[in-house]
Amino acid sequence: MLVKDIRQQIESLKQKKNALILAHNYQVPEIQDIADYVGDSLELARISQGIKQDTILLCGVYFMAEITKILNPDKTVLMPDQHAGCPMANMITPALLSAAKQDHPKAAVVCYVNSNADVKALTDICCTSANGVKVAESLSEDEILFIPDQYLGAYVSKSLPRKRFHLWPGYCPTHMVFSREGLEKLKEEYPGAKIVAHPECRLDVQEIADRICSTSQMITYAKDSEAKHFIICTELGMLHRLKKENPEKVFIAGSPNAICPNMKLTTLEKILWSLERNEFEITVDEQMRIQALGSIERMLMVK
Ligand code: 13P
Ligand code: SF4
């Protein structure tokens, strides 16, 4: 089938089924272009709460679809490929977290949303890459157990030196491809370029970045900056929106290898199939949902 026909069929099924498509900034360009909203993890969670449609089709990875279901239990939440997981989310389990909580009984547990619902259910508050510092700052506890991303945790802890952090050793394999050496070479080619890095990047990369921020915050930074060239240290899907929304600026990939294979599992064909079949429907155990919801809602209350 031609891409044009697939797009048309998706559009008509969306109307028929009263469905809406949310896509993460890392999705392939053709998916970003048909989505009703494109955003970072925090934006997608917030947007999902105000949606009137009965069905939400989430193009991203599993934890994002799971958060959508946790926040919208009465809606049908679909994911076109159920195997699109996040390896970082699987780097901590409820059993491992329970043991860590016993080691640090006074610490508040701050949980990056890149985690599974059974883990979120055991935590005090969630955060995303967009609000990690504000979330940790909002807590009365001076001791924080930050899970599962050690690099986002390190970034947050540097911004709040008065608090004591215990960092879980999780990481994102996709963001490990950026290095100080690689970026220094790119800076020789583009001397005036600003380095913009996601907080999942390693510390050597964070240290030389001009700005560290979530995926959607990169768009605001690029729009507001007077610079013309930007070296982008996050998944390659991000470049599409940056270029589309800032056509007069130049965006250079910090590495050609920054591809999240899970984010790329979703395709236009699978979206069409998903809408036709109502698959794969996301379900979350109700007791677990209520517990995880507490942690997500506390995060959403932080301004
Ligand atoms: P953002 O919330 O910044 O979009 O990040 C999500 C993610 O998975 C980054 O790897
Ligand atoms: Fe997970 Fe990394 Fe992919 Fe983000 S880019 S979804 S953290 S594996």
PDB file of C-alpha atoms and ligand atoms in Angstrom:
ATOM      1  CA  MET A   1       0.000   0.000   0.000  1.00  0.00           C
ATOM      2  CA  LEU A   2       1.233   3.535  -0.741  1.00  0.00           C
ATOM      3  CA  VAL A   3       2.221   5.683   2.250  1.00  0.00           C
ATOM      4  CA  LYS A   4      -0.431   8.222   1.170  1.00  0.00           C
ATOM      5  CA  ASP A   5      -3.120   5.497   1.345  1.00  0.00           C
ATOM      6  CA  ILE A   6      -1.931   4.261   4.736  1.00  0.00           C
ATOM      7  CA  ARG A   7      -2.124   7.817   6.067  1.00  0.00           C
ATOM      8  CA  GLN A   8      -5.667   8.236   4.703  1.00  0.00           C
ATOM      9  CA  GLN A   9      -6.811   4.948   6.227  1.00  0.00           C
ATOM     10  CA  ILE A  10      -5.312   5.852   9.599  1.00  0.00           C
ATOM     11  CA  GLU A  11      -7.127   9.199   9.463  1.00  0.00           C
ATOM     12  CA  SER A  12     -10.509   7.657   8.653  1.00  0.00           C
ATOM     13  CA  LEU A  13     -10.136   4.911  11.293  1.00  0.00           C
ATOM     14  CA  LYS A  14      -9.194   7.543  13.855  1.00  0.00           C
ATOM     15  CA  GLN A  15     -12.489   9.348  13.175  1.00  0.00           C
ATOM     16  CA  LYS A  16     -14.532   6.135  13.143  1.00  0.00           C
ATOM     17  CA  LYS A  17     -13.045   4.873  16.405  1.00  0.00           C
ATOM     18  CA  ASN A  18     -12.853   8.260  18.100  1.00  0.00           C
ATOM     19  CA  ALA A  19      -9.116   7.783  18.597  1.00  0.00           C
ATOM     20  CA  LEU A  20      -6.193  10.123  19.039  1.00  0.00           C
ATOM     21  CA  ILE A  21      -2.495   9.572  18.342  1.00  0.00           C
ATOM     22  CA  LEU A  22       0.258  10.683  20.726  1.00  0.00           C
ATOM     23  CA  ALA A  23       3.883  10.360  19.587  1.00  0.00           C
ATOM     24  CA  HIS A  24       7.186  10.792  21.357  1.00  0.00           C
ATOM     25  CA  ASN A  25       9.844  13.106  19.876  1.00  0.00           C
ATOM     26  CA  TYR A  26      11.974  10.046  18.911  1.00  0.00           C
ATOM     27  CA  GLN A  27       9.391   8.534  16.561  1.00  0.00           C
ATOM     28  CA  VAL A  28      10.224   8.415  12.843  1.00  0.00           C
ATOM     29  CA  PRO A  29       9.257  11.604  10.908  1.00  0.00           C
ATOM     30  CA  GLU A  30       6.239  10.081   9.127  1.00  0.00           C
ATOM     31  CA  ILE A  31       4.713   9.134  12.495  1.00  0.00           C
ATOM     32  CA  GLN A  32       5.418  12.543  14.049  1.00  0.00           C
ATOM     33  CA  ASP A  33       3.709  14.096  11.024  1.00  0.00           C
ATOM     34  CA  ILE A  34       0.436  12.165  11.430  1.00  0.00           C
ATOM     35  CA  ALA A  35       0.296  12.394  15.245  1.00  0.00           C
ATOM     36  CA  ASP A  36      -2.188  14.701  16.952  1.00  0.00           C
ATOM     37  CA  TYR A  37       0.471  15.630  19.512  1.00  0.00           C
ATOM     38  CA  VAL A  38       4.224  15.108  19.629  1.00  0.00           C
ATOM     39  CA  GLY A  39       6.119  15.671  22.872  1.00  0.00           C
ATOM     40  CA  ASP A  40       8.460  14.583  25.627  1.00  0.00           C
ATOM     41  CA  SER A  41       7.408  12.185  28.391  1.00  0.00           C
ATOM     42  CA  LEU A  42       6.035  14.914  30.649  1.00  0.00           C
ATOM     43  CA  GLU A  43       4.045  16.595  27.875  1.00  0.00           C
ATOM     44  CA  LEU A  44       2.556  13.298  26.689  1.00  0.00           C
ATOM     45  CA  ALA A  45       1.429  12.463  30.237  1.00  0.00           C
ATOM     46  CA  ARG A  46      -0.136  15.901  30.730  1.00  0.00           C
ATOM     47  CA  ILE A  47      -1.805  15.931  27.298  1.00  0.00           C
ATOM     48  CA  SER A  48      -3.324  12.470  27.807  1.00  0.00           C
ATOM     49  CA  GLN A  49      -5.231  13.764  30.838  1.00  0.00           C
ATOM     50  CA  GLY A  50      -7.253  16.310  28.887  1.00  0.00           C
ATOM     51  CA  ILE A  51      -8.234  14.097  25.948  1.00  0.00           C
ATOM     52  CA  LYS A  52     -11.922  13.644  25.008  1.00  0.00           C
ATOM     53  CA  GLN A  53     -11.452  10.676  22.644  1.00  0.00           C
ATOM     54  CA  ASP A  54     -12.223   7.103  23.850  1.00  0.00           C
ATOM     55  CA  THR A  55      -9.006   5.600  22.492  1.00  0.00           C
ATOM     56  CA  ILE A  56      -5.418   6.813  22.788  1.00  0.00           C
ATOM     57  CA  LEU A  57      -2.832   5.239  20.511  1.00  0.00           C
ATOM     58  CA  LEU A  58       0.625   5.816  21.950  1.00  0.00           C
ATOM     59  CA  CYS A  59       3.648   5.761  19.650  1.00  0.00           C
ATOM     60  CA  GLY A  60       6.654   5.492  21.909  1.00  0.00           C
ATOM     61  CA  VAL A  61       7.847   2.847  24.356  1.00  0.00           C
ATOM     62  CA  TYR A  62       5.959   0.680  26.830  1.00  0.00           C
ATOM     63  CA  PHE A  63       6.385   2.801  29.967  1.00  0.00           C
ATOM     64  CA  MET A  64       4.824   5.776  28.128  1.00  0.00           C
ATOM     65  CA  ALA A  65       1.747   3.749  27.143  1.00  0.00           C
ATOM     66  CA  GLU A  66       1.567   2.385  30.690  1.00  0.00           C
ATOM     67  CA  ILE A  67       1.602   5.917  32.184  1.00  0.00           C
ATOM     68  CA  THR A  68      -1.176   6.891  29.753  1.00  0.00           C
ATOM     69  CA  LYS A  69      -3.281   3.963  30.983  1.00  0.00           C
ATOM     70  CA  ILE A  70      -2.498   4.702  34.649  1.00  0.00           C
ATOM     71  CA  LEU A  71      -3.716   8.281  34.161  1.00  0.00           C
ATOM     72  CA  ASN A  72      -6.697   7.290  31.982  1.00  0.00           C
ATOM     73  CA  PRO A  73      -8.072   3.968  33.287  1.00  0.00           C
ATOM     74  CA  ASP A  74     -11.419   4.374  31.500  1.00  0.00           C
ATOM     75  CA  LYS A  75      -9.874   4.831  28.076  1.00  0.00           C
ATOM     76  CA  THR A  76      -8.580   2.225  25.665  1.00  0.00           C
ATOM     77  CA  VAL A  77      -4.828   2.704  25.362  1.00  0.00           C
ATOM     78  CA  LEU A  78      -3.192   1.040  22.368  1.00  0.00           C
ATOM     79  CA  MET A  79       0.410   0.483  21.399  1.00  0.00           C
ATOM     80  CA  PRO A  80       1.228  -0.593  17.828  1.00  0.00           C
ATOM     81  CA  ASP A  81       4.150  -2.817  18.900  1.00  0.00           C
ATOM     82  CA  GLN A  82       4.055  -4.353  22.352  1.00  0.00           C
ATOM     83  CA  HIS A  83       7.760  -5.213  22.185  1.00  0.00           C
ATOM     84  CA  ALA A  84       8.819  -1.574  22.187  1.00  0.00           C
ATOM     85  CA  GLY A  85      10.281  -1.548  25.690  1.00  0.00           C
ATOM     86  CA  CYS A  86      12.913   0.599  27.371  1.00  0.00           C
ATOM     87  CA  PRO A  87      16.032  -1.278  28.524  1.00  0.00           C
ATOM     88  CA  MET A  88      16.682   1.299  31.237  1.00  0.00           C
ATOM     89  CA  ALA A  89      13.247   0.603  32.749  1.00  0.00           C
ATOM     90  CA  ASN A  90      14.228  -3.051  33.106  1.00  0.00           C
ATOM     91  CA  MET A  91      17.407  -2.216  35.040  1.00  0.00           C
ATOM     92  CA  ILE A  92      15.473  -2.114  38.309  1.00  0.00           C
ATOM     93  CA  THR A  93      12.850  -4.482  39.727  1.00  0.00           C
ATOM     94  CA  PRO A  94      10.509  -4.251  42.752  1.00  0.00           C
ATOM     95  CA  ALA A  95      12.716  -6.743  44.659  1.00  0.00           C
ATOM     96  CA  LEU A  96      15.909  -4.768  43.981  1.00  0.00           C
ATOM     97  CA  LEU A  97      14.207  -1.504  44.908  1.00  0.00           C
ATOM     98  CA  SER A  98      12.813  -2.947  48.164  1.00  0.00           C
ATOM     99  CA  ALA A  99      16.337  -3.998  49.170  1.00  0.00           C
ATOM    100  CA  ALA A 100      17.732  -0.537  48.310  1.00  0.00           C
ATOM    101  CA  LYS A 101      14.984   1.108  50.376  1.00  0.00           C
ATOM    102  CA  GLN A 102      16.045  -0.980  53.363  1.00  0.00           C
ATOM    103  CA  ASP A 103      19.634   0.207  52.893  1.00  0.00           C
ATOM    104  CA  HIS A 104      18.476   3.856  52.840  1.00  0.00           C
ATOM    105  CA  PRO A 105      15.400   3.944  55.096  1.00  0.00           C
ATOM    106  CA  LYS A 106      15.351   7.754  55.455  1.00  0.00           C
ATOM    107  CA  ALA A 107      15.642   8.508  51.727  1.00  0.00           C
ATOM    108  CA  ALA A 108      12.702   9.630  49.583  1.00  0.00           C
ATOM    109  CA  VAL A 109      12.535   7.556  46.395  1.00  0.00           C
ATOM    110  CA  VAL A 110      12.481   9.650  43.209  1.00  0.00           C
ATOM    111  CA  CYS A 111      11.637   7.532  40.194  1.00  0.00           C
ATOM    112  CA  TYR A 112      12.413   8.567  36.615  1.00  0.00           C
ATOM    113  CA  VAL A 113       9.313   7.760  34.555  1.00  0.00           C
ATOM    114  CA  ASN A 114      11.475   5.446  32.422  1.00  0.00           C
ATOM    115  CA  SER A 115      10.487   2.605  34.757  1.00  0.00           C
ATOM    116  CA  ASN A 116       7.782  -0.043  35.012  1.00  0.00           C
ATOM    117  CA  ALA A 117       4.509   0.418  36.936  1.00  0.00           C
ATOM    118  CA  ASP A 118       5.412  -2.235  39.538  1.00  0.00           C
ATOM    119  CA  VAL A 119       8.504  -0.165  40.416  1.00  0.00           C
ATOM    120  CA  LYS A 120       6.686   3.205  40.315  1.00  0.00           C
ATOM    121  CA  ALA A 121       4.162   1.715  42.762  1.00  0.00           C
ATOM    122  CA  LEU A 122       6.919   1.489  45.416  1.00  0.00           C
ATOM    123  CA  THR A 123       8.215   5.045  45.063  1.00  0.00           C
ATOM    124  CA  ASP A 124       7.418   8.450  46.578  1.00  0.00           C
ATOM    125  CA  ILE A 125       7.363  10.582  43.457  1.00  0.00           C
ATOM    126  CA  CYS A 126       8.119  10.327  39.740  1.00  0.00           C
ATOM    127  CA  CYS A 127      10.091  12.755  37.600  1.00  0.00           C
ATOM    128  CA  THR A 128      10.985  13.177  33.941  1.00  0.00           C
ATOM    129  CA  SER A 129      14.050  14.665  32.293  1.00  0.00           C
ATOM    130  CA  ALA A 130      12.116  17.967  32.142  1.00  0.00           C
ATOM    131  CA  ASN A 131      11.359  18.351  35.852  1.00  0.00           C
ATOM    132  CA  GLY A 132      13.883  16.206  37.813  1.00  0.00           C
ATOM    133  CA  VAL A 133      15.444  19.158  39.650  1.00  0.00           C
ATOM    134  CA  LYS A 134      12.097  20.750  40.568  1.00  0.00           C
ATOM    135  CA  VAL A 135      10.738  17.402  41.788  1.00  0.00           C
ATOM    136  CA  ALA A 136      13.744  16.655  44.014  1.00  0.00           C
ATOM    137  CA  GLU A 137      13.733  20.257  45.285  1.00  0.00           C
ATOM    138  CA  SER A 138      10.053  19.992  46.236  1.00  0.00           C
ATOM    139  CA  LEU A 139      10.748  17.190  48.734  1.00  0.00           C
ATOM    140  CA  SER A 140      11.245  17.858  52.443  1.00  0.00           C
ATOM    141  CA  GLU A 141      13.686  14.930  52.714  1.00  0.00           C
ATOM    142  CA  ASP A 142      17.384  15.793  52.387  1.00  0.00           C
ATOM    143  CA  GLU A 143      18.273  12.240  51.358  1.00  0.00           C
ATOM    144  CA  ILE A 144      17.149  10.898  47.992  1.00  0.00           C
ATOM    145  CA  LEU A 145      17.308   7.471  46.402  1.00  0.00           C
ATOM    146  CA  PHE A 146      17.183   8.242  42.675  1.00  0.00           C
ATOM    147  CA  ILE A 147      16.197   5.425  40.278  1.00  0.00           C
ATOM    148  CA  PRO A 148      16.908   4.090  37.687  1.00  0.00           C
ATOM    149  CA  ASP A 149      19.072   6.508  35.611  1.00  0.00           C
ATOM    150  CA  GLN A 150      22.434   7.319  37.204  1.00  0.00           C
ATOM    151  CA  TYR A 151      23.128  10.151  34.721  1.00  0.00           C
ATOM    152  CA  LEU A 152      19.856  12.024  35.149  1.00  0.00           C
ATOM    153  CA  GLY A 153      20.319  11.414  38.888  1.00  0.00           C
ATOM    154  CA  ALA A 154      23.842  12.882  38.755  1.00  0.00           C
ATOM    155  CA  TYR A 155      22.574  15.931  36.870  1.00  0.00           C
ATOM    156  CA  VAL A 156      19.802  16.509  39.445  1.00  0.00           C
ATOM    157  CA  SER A 157      22.176  15.984  42.381  1.00  0.00           C
ATOM    158  CA  LYS A 158      24.648  18.542  41.014  1.00  0.00           C
ATOM    159  CA  SER A 159      21.885  21.133  40.897  1.00  0.00           C
ATOM    160  CA  LEU A 160      20.931  20.400  44.532  1.00  0.00           C
ATOM    161  CA  PRO A 161      24.241  20.094  46.419  1.00  0.00           C
ATOM    162  CA  ARG A 162      22.574  20.407  49.826  1.00  0.00           C
ATOM    163  CA  LYS A 163      20.762  17.080  49.343  1.00  0.00           C
ATOM    164  CA  ARG A 164      22.403  13.659  49.614  1.00  0.00           C
ATOM    165  CA  PHE A 165      21.754  11.362  46.647  1.00  0.00           C
ATOM    166  CA  HIS A 166      22.065   7.605  46.228  1.00  0.00           C
ATOM    167  CA  LEU A 167      22.081   6.851  42.487  1.00  0.00           C
ATOM    168  CA  TRP A 168      20.849   3.593  41.004  1.00  0.00           C
ATOM    169  CA  PRO A 169      23.357   2.376  38.340  1.00  0.00           C
ATOM    170  CA  GLY A 170      20.883   2.292  35.419  1.00  0.00           C
ATOM    171  CA  TYR A 171      21.559   3.946  32.069  1.00  0.00           C
ATOM    172  CA  CYS A 172      20.221   4.339  28.543  1.00  0.00           C
ATOM    173  CA  PRO A 173      22.269   2.347  25.973  1.00  0.00           C
ATOM    174  CA  THR A 174      21.277   4.771  23.196  1.00  0.00           C
ATOM    175  CA  HIS A 175      22.728   7.784  25.017  1.00  0.00           C
ATOM    176  CA  MET A 176      26.042   6.018  25.742  1.00  0.00           C
ATOM    177  CA  VAL A 177      27.222   6.641  22.161  1.00  0.00           C
ATOM    178  CA  PHE A 178      28.056  10.301  22.776  1.00  0.00           C
ATOM    179  CA  SER A 179      31.563  11.113  23.988  1.00  0.00           C
ATOM    180  CA  ARG A 180      33.620  14.189  24.832  1.00  0.00           C
ATOM    181  CA  GLU A 181      36.140  13.261  22.089  1.00  0.00           C
ATOM    182  CA  GLY A 182      33.438  12.934  19.422  1.00  0.00           C
ATOM    183  CA  LEU A 183      31.913  16.252  20.411  1.00  0.00           C
ATOM    184  CA  GLU A 184      35.259  18.036  20.494  1.00  0.00           C
ATOM    185  CA  LYS A 185      35.832  16.931  16.894  1.00  0.00           C
ATOM    186  CA  LEU A 186      32.408  18.272  15.872  1.00  0.00           C
ATOM    187  CA  LYS A 187      33.187  21.566  17.639  1.00  0.00           C
ATOM    188  CA  GLU A 188      36.319  21.922  15.462  1.00  0.00           C
ATOM    189  CA  GLU A 189      34.063  21.680  12.404  1.00  0.00           C
ATOM    190  CA  TYR A 190      31.348  23.978  13.824  1.00  0.00           C
ATOM    191  CA  PRO A 191      33.168  26.273  16.271  1.00  0.00           C
ATOM    192  CA  GLY A 192      30.152  28.461  17.094  1.00  0.00           C
ATOM    193  CA  ALA A 193      27.753  25.564  17.620  1.00  0.00           C
ATOM    194  CA  LYS A 194      25.973  25.043  20.948  1.00  0.00           C
ATOM    195  CA  ILE A 195      26.088  21.535  22.381  1.00  0.00           C
ATOM    196  CA  VAL A 196      22.658  20.476  23.627  1.00  0.00           C
ATOM    197  CA  ALA A 197      22.550  17.236  25.614  1.00  0.00           C
ATOM    198  CA  HIS A 198      19.858  15.078  27.167  1.00  0.00           C
ATOM    199  CA  PRO A 199      20.525  14.382  30.872  1.00  0.00           C
ATOM    200  CA  GLU A 200      20.734  10.652  30.067  1.00  0.00           C
ATOM    201  CA  CYS A 201      24.139  11.414  28.491  1.00  0.00           C
ATOM    202  CA  ARG A 202      27.349  10.451  30.295  1.00  0.00           C
ATOM    203  CA  LEU A 203      28.970  12.981  32.620  1.00  0.00           C
ATOM    204  CA  ASP A 204      31.848  13.833  30.233  1.00  0.00           C
ATOM    205  CA  VAL A 205      29.189  14.895  27.717  1.00  0.00           C
ATOM    206  CA  GLN A 206      27.112  16.775  30.302  1.00  0.00           C
ATOM    207  CA  GLU A 207      30.279  18.660  31.339  1.00  0.00           C
ATOM    208  CA  ILE A 208      30.917  20.153  27.905  1.00  0.00           C
ATOM    209  CA  ALA A 209      27.263  20.747  26.999  1.00  0.00           C
ATOM    210  CA  ASP A 210      26.006  24.325  26.747  1.00  0.00           C
ATOM    211  CA  ARG A 211      22.545  23.152  27.745  1.00  0.00           C
ATOM    212  CA  ILE A 212      21.173  19.979  29.355  1.00  0.00           C
ATOM    213  CA  CYS A 213      17.447  19.450  28.885  1.00  0.00           C
ATOM    214  CA  SER A 214      14.539  17.191  27.981  1.00  0.00           C
ATOM    215  CA  THR A 215      13.716  16.545  24.327  1.00  0.00           C
ATOM    216  CA  SER A 216      10.966  19.186  24.073  1.00  0.00           C
ATOM    217  CA  GLN A 217      13.020  21.715  26.042  1.00  0.00           C
ATOM    218  CA  MET A 218      15.614  21.387  23.244  1.00  0.00           C
ATOM    219  CA  ILE A 219      13.089  22.931  20.862  1.00  0.00           C
ATOM    220  CA  THR A 220      12.503  25.948  23.095  1.00  0.00           C
ATOM    221  CA  TYR A 221      16.251  26.382  23.633  1.00  0.00           C
ATOM    222  CA  ALA A 222      16.976  26.271  19.887  1.00  0.00           C
ATOM    223  CA  LYS A 223      14.145  28.740  19.150  1.00  0.00           C
ATOM    224  CA  ASP A 224      15.251  31.230  21.798  1.00  0.00           C
ATOM    225  CA  SER A 225      19.000  30.983  21.182  1.00  0.00           C
ATOM    226  CA  GLU A 226      20.809  33.412  18.907  1.00  0.00           C
ATOM    227  CA  ALA A 227      23.148  30.622  17.749  1.00  0.00           C
ATOM    228  CA  LYS A 228      22.680  29.173  14.264  1.00  0.00           C
ATOM    229  CA  HIS A 229      24.300  25.743  14.739  1.00  0.00           C
ATOM    230  CA  PHE A 230      23.402  23.149  17.376  1.00  0.00           C
ATOM    231  CA  ILE A 231      25.046  19.789  18.088  1.00  0.00           C
ATOM    232  CA  ILE A 232      22.279  17.555  19.399  1.00  0.00           C
ATOM    233  CA  CYS A 233      23.097  14.774  21.856  1.00  0.00           C
ATOM    234  CA  THR A 234      20.004  12.642  21.993  1.00  0.00           C
ATOM    235  CA  GLU A 235      18.169  10.096  19.837  1.00  0.00           C
ATOM    236  CA  LEU A 236      18.221  10.954  16.116  1.00  0.00           C
ATOM    237  CA  GLY A 237      14.401  11.202  15.847  1.00  0.00           C
ATOM    238  CA  MET A 238      14.689  14.533  17.672  1.00  0.00           C
ATOM    239  CA  LEU A 239      16.281  16.192  14.651  1.00  0.00           C
ATOM    240  CA  HIS A 240      13.044  16.062  12.618  1.00  0.00           C
ATOM    241  CA  ARG A 241      11.072  18.362  14.916  1.00  0.00           C
ATOM    242  CA  LEU A 242      14.044  20.624  15.580  1.00  0.00           C
ATOM    243  CA  LYS A 243      14.538  21.169  11.835  1.00  0.00           C
ATOM    244  CA  LYS A 244      10.817  21.485  11.095  1.00  0.00           C
ATOM    245  CA  GLU A 245      10.245  24.115  13.784  1.00  0.00           C
ATOM    246  CA  ASN A 246      13.516  26.015  13.162  1.00  0.00           C
ATOM    247  CA  PRO A 247      14.047  25.896   9.392  1.00  0.00           C
ATOM    248  CA  GLU A 248      16.615  28.707   9.448  1.00  0.00           C
ATOM    249  CA  LYS A 249      18.908  26.881  11.925  1.00  0.00           C
ATOM    250  CA  VAL A 250      21.300  23.958  11.479  1.00  0.00           C
ATOM    251  CA  PHE A 251      21.131  20.837  13.649  1.00  0.00           C
ATOM    252  CA  ILE A 252      24.019  18.384  13.716  1.00  0.00           C
ATOM    253  CA  ALA A 253      23.729  14.904  15.249  1.00  0.00           C
ATOM    254  CA  GLY A 254      26.162  14.465  18.172  1.00  0.00           C
ATOM    255  CA  SER A 255      26.602  10.881  16.923  1.00  0.00           C
ATOM    256  CA  PRO A 256      25.185   9.064  13.878  1.00  0.00           C
ATOM    257  CA  ASN A 257      24.640   5.994  16.087  1.00  0.00           C
ATOM    258  CA  ALA A 258      22.138   7.428  18.547  1.00  0.00           C
ATOM    259  CA  ILE A 259      19.219   5.247  17.543  1.00  0.00           C
ATOM    260  CA  CYS A 260      16.797   3.743  20.054  1.00  0.00           C
ATOM    261  CA  PRO A 261      15.789   0.462  18.379  1.00  0.00           C
ATOM    262  CA  ASN A 262      12.655   0.257  20.491  1.00  0.00           C
ATOM    263  CA  MET A 263      11.410   3.677  19.453  1.00  0.00           C
ATOM    264  CA  LYS A 264      11.879   2.599  15.837  1.00  0.00           C
ATOM    265  CA  LEU A 265       9.689  -0.514  16.164  1.00  0.00           C
ATOM    266  CA  THR A 266       6.571   1.553  15.529  1.00  0.00           C
ATOM    267  CA  THR A 267       5.707   2.072  11.867  1.00  0.00           C
ATOM    268  CA  LEU A 268       2.766   3.571   9.951  1.00  0.00           C
ATOM    269  CA  GLU A 269       1.695   0.048   8.910  1.00  0.00           C
ATOM    270  CA  LYS A 270       1.616  -1.103  12.536  1.00  0.00           C
ATOM    271  CA  ILE A 271      -0.417   1.966  13.544  1.00  0.00           C
ATOM    272  CA  LEU A 272      -3.028   1.099  10.929  1.00  0.00           C
ATOM    273  CA  TRP A 273      -3.091  -2.547  12.050  1.00  0.00           C
ATOM    274  CA  SER A 274      -3.364  -1.462  15.686  1.00  0.00           C
ATOM    275  CA  LEU A 275      -6.394   0.742  14.982  1.00  0.00           C
ATOM    276  CA  GLU A 276      -8.051  -1.943  12.842  1.00  0.00           C
ATOM    277  CA  ARG A 277      -7.626  -4.676  15.462  1.00  0.00           C
ATOM    278  CA  ASN A 278      -7.689  -2.633  18.702  1.00  0.00           C
ATOM    279  CA  GLU A 279      -4.331  -4.132  19.619  1.00  0.00           C
ATOM    280  CA  PHE A 280      -2.175  -4.114  21.617  1.00  0.00           C
ATOM    281  CA  GLU A 281      -4.328  -2.930  24.466  1.00  0.00           C
ATOM    282  CA  ILE A 282      -2.437  -1.854  27.589  1.00  0.00           C
ATOM    283  CA  THR A 283      -3.747  -3.110  30.924  1.00  0.00           C
ATOM    284  CA  VAL A 284      -2.455  -2.397  34.431  1.00  0.00           C
ATOM    285  CA  ASP A 285      -3.439  -4.284  37.592  1.00  0.00           C
ATOM    286  CA  GLU A 286      -5.807  -1.946  39.512  1.00  0.00           C
ATOM    287  CA  GLN A 287      -4.024  -2.019  42.857  1.00  0.00           C
ATOM    288  CA  MET A 288      -0.677  -1.412  41.191  1.00  0.00           C
ATOM    289  CA  ARG A 289      -2.224   1.338  39.068  1.00  0.00           C
ATOM    290  CA  ILE A 290      -3.509   3.211  42.128  1.00  0.00           C
ATOM    291  CA  GLN A 291      -0.120   2.989  43.844  1.00  0.00           C
ATOM    292  CA  ALA A 292       1.819   4.093  40.751  1.00  0.00           C
ATOM    293  CA  LEU A 293      -0.760   6.843  40.111  1.00  0.00           C
ATOM    294  CA  GLY A 294       0.060   8.420  43.501  1.00  0.00           C
ATOM    295  CA  SER A 295       3.694   8.806  42.485  1.00  0.00           C
ATOM    296  CA  ILE A 296       2.830  10.193  39.033  1.00  0.00           C
ATOM    297  CA  GLU A 297       0.196  12.597  40.383  1.00  0.00           C
ATOM    298  CA  ARG A 298       2.590  13.970  42.998  1.00  0.00           C
ATOM    299  CA  MET A 299       4.975  14.733  40.131  1.00  0.00           C
ATOM    300  CA  LEU A 300       2.257  16.415  38.062  1.00  0.00           C
ATOM    301  CA  MET A 301       1.442  18.701  41.006  1.00  0.00           C
ATOM    302  CA  VAL A 302       5.017  20.080  41.038  1.00  0.00           C
ATOM    303  CA  LYS A 303       4.999  23.352  39.099  1.00  0.00           C
TER     304      LYS A 303
HETATM  305  P1  13P B   1      12.123  12.955  27.272  1.00  0.00           P
HETATM  306  O1  13P B   1      11.104  12.923  28.360  1.00  0.00           O
HETATM  307  O2  13P B   1      13.150  14.038  27.445  1.00  0.00           O
HETATM  308  O3  13P B   1      11.486  13.024  25.931  1.00  0.00           O
HETATM  309  O4  13P B   1      12.983  11.612  27.350  1.00  0.00           O
HETATM  310  C1  13P B   1      12.425  10.344  27.232  1.00  0.00           C
HETATM  311  C2  13P B   1      13.416   9.320  26.891  1.00  0.00           C
HETATM  312  O5  13P B   1      13.136   8.158  26.808  1.00  0.00           O
HETATM  313  C3  13P B   1      14.769   9.756  26.637  1.00  0.00           C
HETATM  314  O6  13P B   1      15.555   8.685  26.260  1.00  0.00           O
HETATM  315 FE1  SF4 B   2      14.758   3.999  26.909  1.00  0.00          FE
HETATM  316 FE2  SF4 B   2      16.976   5.130  25.990  1.00  0.00          FE
HETATM  317 FE3  SF4 B   2      15.118   4.396  24.271  1.00  0.00          FE
HETATM  318 FE4  SF4 B   2      14.736   6.505  25.895  1.00  0.00          FE
HETATM  319  S1  SF4 B   2      16.239   6.305  24.237  1.00  0.00           S
HETATM  320  S2  SF4 B   2      13.292   4.876  25.462  1.00  0.00           S
HETATM  321  S3  SF4 B   2      15.781   5.776  27.763  1.00  0.00           S
HETATM  322  S4  SF4 B   2      16.308   3.051  25.608  1.00  0.00           S
END
